[in-house]
Structure formats: C-alpha cells, structure tokens
Coordinates of C-alpha atoms and ligand atoms in Angstrom, one line a residue:
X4 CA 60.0 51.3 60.3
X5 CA 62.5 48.6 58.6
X6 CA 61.9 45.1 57.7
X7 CA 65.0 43.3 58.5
X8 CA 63.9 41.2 61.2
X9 CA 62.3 38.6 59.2
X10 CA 63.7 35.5 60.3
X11 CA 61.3 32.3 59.8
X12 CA 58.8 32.5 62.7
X13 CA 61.0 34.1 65.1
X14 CA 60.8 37.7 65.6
X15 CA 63.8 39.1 66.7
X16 CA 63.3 41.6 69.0
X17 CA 67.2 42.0 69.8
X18 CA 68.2 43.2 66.4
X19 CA 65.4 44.9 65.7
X20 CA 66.1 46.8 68.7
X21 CA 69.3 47.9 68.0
X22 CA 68.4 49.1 64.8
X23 CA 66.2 51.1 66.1
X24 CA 68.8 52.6 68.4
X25 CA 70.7 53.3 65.5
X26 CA 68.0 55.3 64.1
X27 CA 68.0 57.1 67.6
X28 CA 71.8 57.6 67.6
X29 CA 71.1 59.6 64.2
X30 CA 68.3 61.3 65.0
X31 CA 70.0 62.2 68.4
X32 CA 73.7 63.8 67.0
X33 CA 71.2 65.9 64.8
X34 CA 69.0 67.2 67.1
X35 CA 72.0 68.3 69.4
X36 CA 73.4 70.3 66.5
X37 CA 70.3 71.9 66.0
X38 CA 69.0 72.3 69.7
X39 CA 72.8 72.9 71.3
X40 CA 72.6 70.7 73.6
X41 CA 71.9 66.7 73.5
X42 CA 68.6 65.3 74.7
X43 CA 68.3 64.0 78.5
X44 CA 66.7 61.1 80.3
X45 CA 66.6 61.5 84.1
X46 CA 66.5 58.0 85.9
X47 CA 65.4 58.2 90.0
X48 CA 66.0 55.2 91.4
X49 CA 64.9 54.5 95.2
X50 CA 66.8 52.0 97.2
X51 CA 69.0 48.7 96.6
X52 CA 66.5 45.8 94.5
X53 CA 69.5 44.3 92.7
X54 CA 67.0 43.5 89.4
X55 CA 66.2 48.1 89.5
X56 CA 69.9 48.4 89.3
X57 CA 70.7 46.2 86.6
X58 CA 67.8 48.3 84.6
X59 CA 69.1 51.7 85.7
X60 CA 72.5 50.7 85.1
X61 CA 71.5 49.2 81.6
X62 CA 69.2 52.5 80.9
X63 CA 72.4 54.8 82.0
X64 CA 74.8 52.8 79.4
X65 CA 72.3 52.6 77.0
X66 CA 71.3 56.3 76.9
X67 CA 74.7 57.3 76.6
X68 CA 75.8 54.9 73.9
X69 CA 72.7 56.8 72.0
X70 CA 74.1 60.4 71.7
X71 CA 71.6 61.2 74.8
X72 CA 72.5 62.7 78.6
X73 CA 71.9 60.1 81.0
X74 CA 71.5 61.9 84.7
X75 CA 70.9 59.6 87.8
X76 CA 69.5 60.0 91.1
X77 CA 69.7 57.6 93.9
X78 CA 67.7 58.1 97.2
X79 CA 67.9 55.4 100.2
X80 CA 64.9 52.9 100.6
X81 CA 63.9 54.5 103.9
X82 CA 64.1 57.9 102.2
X83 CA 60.8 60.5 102.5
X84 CA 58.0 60.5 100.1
X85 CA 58.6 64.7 99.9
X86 CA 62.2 64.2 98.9
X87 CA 61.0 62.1 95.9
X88 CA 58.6 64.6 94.9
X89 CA 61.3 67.6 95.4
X90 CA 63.4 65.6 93.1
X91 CA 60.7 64.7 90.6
X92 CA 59.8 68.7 91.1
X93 CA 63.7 70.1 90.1
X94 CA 63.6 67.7 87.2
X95 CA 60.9 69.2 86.0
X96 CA 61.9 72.2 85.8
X97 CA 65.6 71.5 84.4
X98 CA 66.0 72.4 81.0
X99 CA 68.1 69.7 80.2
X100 CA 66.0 66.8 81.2
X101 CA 63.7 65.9 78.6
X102 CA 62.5 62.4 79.9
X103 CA 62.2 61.9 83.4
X104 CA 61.6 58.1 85.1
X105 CA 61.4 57.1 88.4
X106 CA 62.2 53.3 88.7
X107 CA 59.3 51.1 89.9
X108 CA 58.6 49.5 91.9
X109 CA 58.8 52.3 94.9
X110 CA 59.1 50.7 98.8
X111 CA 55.7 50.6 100.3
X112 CA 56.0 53.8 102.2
X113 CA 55.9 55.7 98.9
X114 CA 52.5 56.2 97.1
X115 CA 53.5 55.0 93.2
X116 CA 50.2 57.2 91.8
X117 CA 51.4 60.1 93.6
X118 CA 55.0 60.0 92.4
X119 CA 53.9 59.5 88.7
X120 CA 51.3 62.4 89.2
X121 CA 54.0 64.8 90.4
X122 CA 55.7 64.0 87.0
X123 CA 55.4 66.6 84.1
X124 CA 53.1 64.7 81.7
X125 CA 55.1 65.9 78.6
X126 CA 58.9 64.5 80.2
X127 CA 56.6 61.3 81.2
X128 CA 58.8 59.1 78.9
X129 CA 57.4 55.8 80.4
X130 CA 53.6 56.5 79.6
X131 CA 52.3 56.2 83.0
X132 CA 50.7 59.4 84.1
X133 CA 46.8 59.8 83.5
X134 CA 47.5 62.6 81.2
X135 CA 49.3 60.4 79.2
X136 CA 46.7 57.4 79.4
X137 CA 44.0 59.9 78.4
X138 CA 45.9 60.7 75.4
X139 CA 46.4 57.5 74.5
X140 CA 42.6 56.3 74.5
X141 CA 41.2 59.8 73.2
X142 CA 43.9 59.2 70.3
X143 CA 46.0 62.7 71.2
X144 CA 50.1 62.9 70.6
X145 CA 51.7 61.7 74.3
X146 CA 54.1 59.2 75.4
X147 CA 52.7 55.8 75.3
X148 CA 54.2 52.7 77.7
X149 CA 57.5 51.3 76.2
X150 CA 57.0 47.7 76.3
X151 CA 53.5 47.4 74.6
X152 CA 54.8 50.0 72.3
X153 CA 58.0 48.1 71.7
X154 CA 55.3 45.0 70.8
X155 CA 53.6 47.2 68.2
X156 CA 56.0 47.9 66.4
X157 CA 57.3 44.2 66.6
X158 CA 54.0 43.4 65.2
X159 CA 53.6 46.1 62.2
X160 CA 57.0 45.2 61.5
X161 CA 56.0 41.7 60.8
X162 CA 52.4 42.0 59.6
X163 CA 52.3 45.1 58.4
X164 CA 48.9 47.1 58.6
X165 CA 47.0 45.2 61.4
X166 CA 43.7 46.2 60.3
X167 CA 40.8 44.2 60.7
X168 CA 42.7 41.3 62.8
X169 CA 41.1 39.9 65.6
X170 CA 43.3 40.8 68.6
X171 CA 43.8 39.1 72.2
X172 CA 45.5 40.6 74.7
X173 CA 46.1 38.3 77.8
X174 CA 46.6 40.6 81.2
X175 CA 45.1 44.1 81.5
X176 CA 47.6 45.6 83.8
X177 CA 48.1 49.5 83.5
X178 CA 51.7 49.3 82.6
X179 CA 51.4 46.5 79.5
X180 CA 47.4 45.2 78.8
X181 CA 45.7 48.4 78.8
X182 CA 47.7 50.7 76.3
X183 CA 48.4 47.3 74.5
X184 CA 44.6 47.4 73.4
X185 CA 44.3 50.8 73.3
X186 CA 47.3 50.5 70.8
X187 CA 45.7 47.7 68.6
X188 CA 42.0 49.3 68.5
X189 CA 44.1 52.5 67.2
X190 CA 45.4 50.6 64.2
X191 CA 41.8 48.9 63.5
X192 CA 42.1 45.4 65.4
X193 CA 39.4 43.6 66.5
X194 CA 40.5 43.5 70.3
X195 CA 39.5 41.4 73.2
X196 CA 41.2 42.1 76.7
X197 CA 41.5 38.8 78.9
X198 CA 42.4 38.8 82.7
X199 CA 42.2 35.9 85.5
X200 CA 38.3 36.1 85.6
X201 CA 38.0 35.2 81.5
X202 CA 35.9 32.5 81.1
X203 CA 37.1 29.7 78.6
X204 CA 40.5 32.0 78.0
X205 CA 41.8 28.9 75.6
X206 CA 38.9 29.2 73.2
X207 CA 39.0 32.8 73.4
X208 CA 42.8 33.4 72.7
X209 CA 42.3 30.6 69.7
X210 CA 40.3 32.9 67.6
X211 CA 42.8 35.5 67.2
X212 CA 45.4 36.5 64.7
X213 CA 47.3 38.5 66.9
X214 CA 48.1 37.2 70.7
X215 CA 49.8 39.4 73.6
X216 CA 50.7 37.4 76.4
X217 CA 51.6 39.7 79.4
X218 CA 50.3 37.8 82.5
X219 CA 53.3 37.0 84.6
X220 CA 52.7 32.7 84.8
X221 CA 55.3 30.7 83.3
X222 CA 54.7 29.0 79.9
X223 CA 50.7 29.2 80.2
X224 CA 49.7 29.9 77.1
X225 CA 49.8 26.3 75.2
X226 CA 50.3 25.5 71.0
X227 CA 46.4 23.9 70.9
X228 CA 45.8 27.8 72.2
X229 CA 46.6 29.1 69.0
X230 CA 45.3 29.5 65.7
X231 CA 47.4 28.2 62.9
X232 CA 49.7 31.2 61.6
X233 CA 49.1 33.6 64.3
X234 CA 51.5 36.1 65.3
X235 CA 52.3 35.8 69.1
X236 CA 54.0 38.2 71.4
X237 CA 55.2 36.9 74.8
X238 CA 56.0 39.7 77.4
X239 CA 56.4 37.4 80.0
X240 CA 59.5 37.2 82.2
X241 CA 59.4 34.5 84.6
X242 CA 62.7 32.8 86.3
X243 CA 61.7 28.8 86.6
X244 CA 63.1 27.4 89.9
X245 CA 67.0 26.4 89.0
X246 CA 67.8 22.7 88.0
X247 CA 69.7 20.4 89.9
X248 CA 73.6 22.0 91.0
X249 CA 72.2 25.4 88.8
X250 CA 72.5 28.6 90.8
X251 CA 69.8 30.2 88.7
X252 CA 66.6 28.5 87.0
X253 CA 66.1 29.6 83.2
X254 CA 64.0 32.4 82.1
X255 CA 60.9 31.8 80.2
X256 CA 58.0 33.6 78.9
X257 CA 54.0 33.3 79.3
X258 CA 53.6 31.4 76.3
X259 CA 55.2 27.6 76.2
X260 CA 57.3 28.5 73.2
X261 CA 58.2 25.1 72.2
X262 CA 54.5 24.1 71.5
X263 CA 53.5 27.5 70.5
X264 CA 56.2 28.0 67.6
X265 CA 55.0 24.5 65.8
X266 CA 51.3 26.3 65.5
X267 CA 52.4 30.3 65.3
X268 CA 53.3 32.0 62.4
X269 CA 55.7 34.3 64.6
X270 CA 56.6 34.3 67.9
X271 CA 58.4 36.6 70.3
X272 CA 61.1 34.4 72.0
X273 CA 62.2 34.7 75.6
X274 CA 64.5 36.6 76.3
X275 CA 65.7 38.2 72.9
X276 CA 61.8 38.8 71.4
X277 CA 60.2 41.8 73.9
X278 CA 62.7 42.5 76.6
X279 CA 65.2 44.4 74.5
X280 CA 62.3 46.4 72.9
X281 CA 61.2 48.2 76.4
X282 CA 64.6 50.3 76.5
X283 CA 64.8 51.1 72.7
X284 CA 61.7 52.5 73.3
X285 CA 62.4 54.5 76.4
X286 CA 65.0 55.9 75.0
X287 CA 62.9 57.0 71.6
X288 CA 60.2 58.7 73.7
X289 CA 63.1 60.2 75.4
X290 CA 64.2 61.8 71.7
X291 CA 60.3 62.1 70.9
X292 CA 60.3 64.4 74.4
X293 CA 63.2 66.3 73.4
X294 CA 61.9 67.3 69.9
X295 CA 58.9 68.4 71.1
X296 CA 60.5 70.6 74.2
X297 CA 62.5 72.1 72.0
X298 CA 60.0 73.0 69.3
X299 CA 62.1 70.9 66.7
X300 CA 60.6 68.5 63.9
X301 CA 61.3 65.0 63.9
X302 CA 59.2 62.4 61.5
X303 CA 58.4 60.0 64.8
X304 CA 56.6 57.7 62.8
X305 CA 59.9 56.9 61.1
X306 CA 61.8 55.8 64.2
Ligands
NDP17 P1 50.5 42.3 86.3 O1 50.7 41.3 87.4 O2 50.3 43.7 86.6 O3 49.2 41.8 85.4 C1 49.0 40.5 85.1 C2 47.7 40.3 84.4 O4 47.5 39.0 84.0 C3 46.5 40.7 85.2 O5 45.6 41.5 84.4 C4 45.9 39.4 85.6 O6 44.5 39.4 85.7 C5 46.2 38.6 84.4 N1 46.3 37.1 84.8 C6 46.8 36.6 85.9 N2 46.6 35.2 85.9 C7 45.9 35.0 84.8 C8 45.3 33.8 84.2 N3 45.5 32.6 84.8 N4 44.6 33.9 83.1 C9 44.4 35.1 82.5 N5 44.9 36.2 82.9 C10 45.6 36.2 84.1 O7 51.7 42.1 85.3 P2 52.4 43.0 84.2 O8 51.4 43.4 83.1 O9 53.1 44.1 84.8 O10 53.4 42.0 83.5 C11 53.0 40.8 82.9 C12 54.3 40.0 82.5 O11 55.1 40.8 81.6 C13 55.2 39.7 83.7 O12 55.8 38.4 83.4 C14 56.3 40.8 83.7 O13 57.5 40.3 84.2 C15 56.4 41.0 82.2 N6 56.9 42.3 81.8 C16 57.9 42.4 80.9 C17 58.4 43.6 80.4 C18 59.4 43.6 79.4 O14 60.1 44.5 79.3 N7 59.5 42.5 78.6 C19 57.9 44.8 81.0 C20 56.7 44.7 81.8 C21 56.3 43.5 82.2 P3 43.7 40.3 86.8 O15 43.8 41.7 86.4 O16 42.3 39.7 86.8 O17 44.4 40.0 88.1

C-alpha cells in the first residue's frame, strides 16, 4: 500500500481511492493479457430506489474505467424471488463473471439471506455470504466487506502496523461492525464492539486509539469522546434536514467532525474520507476474484 494520503489530520479517502484504482487499472490490463479475457463484475439490481441507481450506475462507470467488464441486470420491484435466484444461478456459472453483486436493499417480498446464499461464495465480491464471514473470523483467504475493508486500509495507511492499539468500533451491523472487528483483532488490536445497548459508550470510545463510527445517527460521536491523537474513521452517511430555501440538507457523518478534528489525530471526513473507498474496493475483490478463478498470481497484499 502507498503513503500519499498524508495530509495533516485529514485522511483522504478520495485520492487514496483513486490510487488505488490505478493500481487496479494495471493489475487489470495484465491479467487480461495473460487470462484472454478481462475480469467481470456482474451488478443485479431490483427495482427503481433512485440512491441503488446512482450506486449501480457509479459501479458500471467505474468498473469500466478500470480495465474490468461491467454486466448489468435489472429486474422490476414486483419481480419473483425465483427469477432472482435463476439470475444469481446463470451468473454463477458464466465464465466471464468473476464478481457477482446483487444491490441491497431487496423489496420486502425477497428474502436478502436467501439471495446472498444462492451466490457462489468465491464470485461473492461484497463479503456477505456466510462462507465468506466464516473465512473472515477463522482467518482463511475470502472476500471480505468493502467498506470496513476500505477503512483498513485507510487506517494501515495512516498508522501503519495497528498492533497492540486499543480499538472501538461503534455499530455491529453484518455489513460494516462485525468484519470491522474481525479485521482489527486480525492485525492484533485490542477491540471492543459497541451497539445501542453499550453502557457509558462516551467513556468507552475515549479509551481507544483507533475509533470506527458506523452507526447511522448524525454527528453523535462528540470531540470530549476522543482521546487526544486518535485516529477516527466516520462511515456514517446521514442527509441533515435541508436549510431554509435548500432543496437538499447537507451530508454528514456519525462523528461531529468539527469537534472531533480539534481532539483526533486523523479523521475520515464526510463525504470524501470512507465513501469513495467502498467501490475501490469492490472493484479490487472483483480483480482479487478474477485471479483466483483463473488460477493466476497476483500479490493482493500490494493492491
Ligand atoms: P445498521 O443500522 O445496520 O447498524 C447500526 C449499528 O449502530 C447497530 O449495531 C446499532 O446497534 C448501532 N447503534 C444505533 N444507535 C446507537 C447508539 N445510540 N449508540 C451506539 N450504537 C448505536 O447500519 P450500517 O452498519 O449498515 O451503517 C452504519 C452507517 O454507515 C450508516 O450511516 C450507513 O449509511 C453508513 N454506511 C456507509 C457506507 C459507505 O460506503 N461509506 C457503507 C455502509 C454503511 P444495535 O445493533 O444494538 O441496534
């Protein structure tokens, strides 16, 4: 991994992502010499929710702009459970998709556990199938969620080796919390997981060196929170209500960053810090998937 992103306390996850698709965009017009044919990320996408197609569309662009096949299938909101998992089924058996993703959330009619079940574990580029979970906490090679991923190496990238620190991870969700601290116990932190039931969460998060706020409530997490020279990584995304004659209200983070960055020794800002890491990433486990379908070597650890 490089160290460019250095800048004061503010870790810049923008830049840091788009060096990291750089690397991709290399690693990518090699492997298509050498596998002939370019790597491939299948997006599903199910019904109209404006924010899923402003991902998928972003994911499509981004995918392509990377050297990478980007193949899209769109299926109505009222469409059939069984004509998810027949698509999910032909994916996985396509030669030419190595990632597969199916854009969340589903409508309610569709069971989301069953979807990601019916997805081959090894073309699960998001890290959401158990298989991949198991992996992930018995320490085996898998695919591992983007965004706490994307924090990781944020935080390496900064600190360097993270053993020994004292950890807090606010939010124990499947998707970010959970392989966040199975991430940060595998490089030797001292991890605490936090959820709404933690008692005394202020004291608790003011003991660590490394904080991960991925709770979903606007600006919670305060500067008398934090230890002096922590290193603070906000995956929040929360829309505040618009201000007077505004047609949108501004986007913040879990952690009040104004506060926060006076105590901190880095912070994630919001948006530029986290946000532009999750797609990077999808798009290296994409690569990572591709490599390893194809029986070809690539040094992952120096994406
Ligand atoms: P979830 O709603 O699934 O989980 C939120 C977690 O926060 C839960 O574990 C919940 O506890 C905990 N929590 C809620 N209130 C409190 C509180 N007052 N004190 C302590 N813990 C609390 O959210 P996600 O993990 O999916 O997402 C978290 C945030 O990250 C959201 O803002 C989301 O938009 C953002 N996000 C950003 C991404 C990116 O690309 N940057 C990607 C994914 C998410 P409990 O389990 O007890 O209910």
């Amino acid at each position: 991994m490089t160290a460019a992103i250095i800048d004061g306390p503010i870790i810049d996850g923008k830049a840091f992502a788009e060096a990291l698709r750089a690397r991709i965009a290399i690693e990518a017009a090699k492997f298509e010499v050498h596998a002939g044919r370019k790597a491939g990320l299948a997006v599903v996408l199910v019904g109209e929710d404006p924010a899923s197609q402003v991902y998928v569309r972003s994911k499509g662009k981004q995918t392509v702009a990377c050297g990478m096949n980007s193949f899209e299938h769109r299926l109505p909101a009222d469409c059939a459970e069984g004509a998810l998992l027949d698509i999910v089924e032909r994916l996985n058996a396509d030669p030419a998709v190595d990632g597969i993703l199916v854009q969340l959330p589903l409508p309610d009619h569709i069971d989301e556990q069953q979807v990601i079940a019916a997805i081959n574990p090894d073309k699960d580029v998001d890290g959401f199938h158990v298989v991949n979970s198991g992996r992930l906490s018995v320490g085996l090679p898998g695919f591992v969620p983007c965004t706490p991923l994307g924090c990781l190496m944020l935080l390496k990238d900064r600190l360097g080796s993270l053993s020994g620190l004292d950890a807090v991870v606010i939010g124990r969700s499947n998707i970010v919390g959970k392989p966040m601290a199975a991430l940060l116990l595998a490089e030797s932190c001292t991890v605490t997981v936090t959820h709404s039931r933690t008692k005394d969460l202020a004291d608790v998060v003011r003991r660590a060196d490394i904080v991960v706020a991925a709770v979903g409530r606007a600006e919670m997490v305060k500067g008398d929170w934090i230890k002096p020279g922590a290193c603070v990584i906000d995956v929040g995304i929360n829309r505040l209500p618009p201000a007077d004659g505004a047609d949108k209200g501004r986007l913040v983070g879990d952690v009040d960053y104004a506060s926060v960055a006076q105590v901190a020794g880095a912070i994630t800002p919001v948006p530029g810090g986290v946000g532009p890491m999750t797609i990077a990433v999808l798009l290296r486990n994409t690569l990572v998937a591709a490599h390893r379908n194809a029986g070809i070597e690539l040094d992952e650890a120096a994406l």
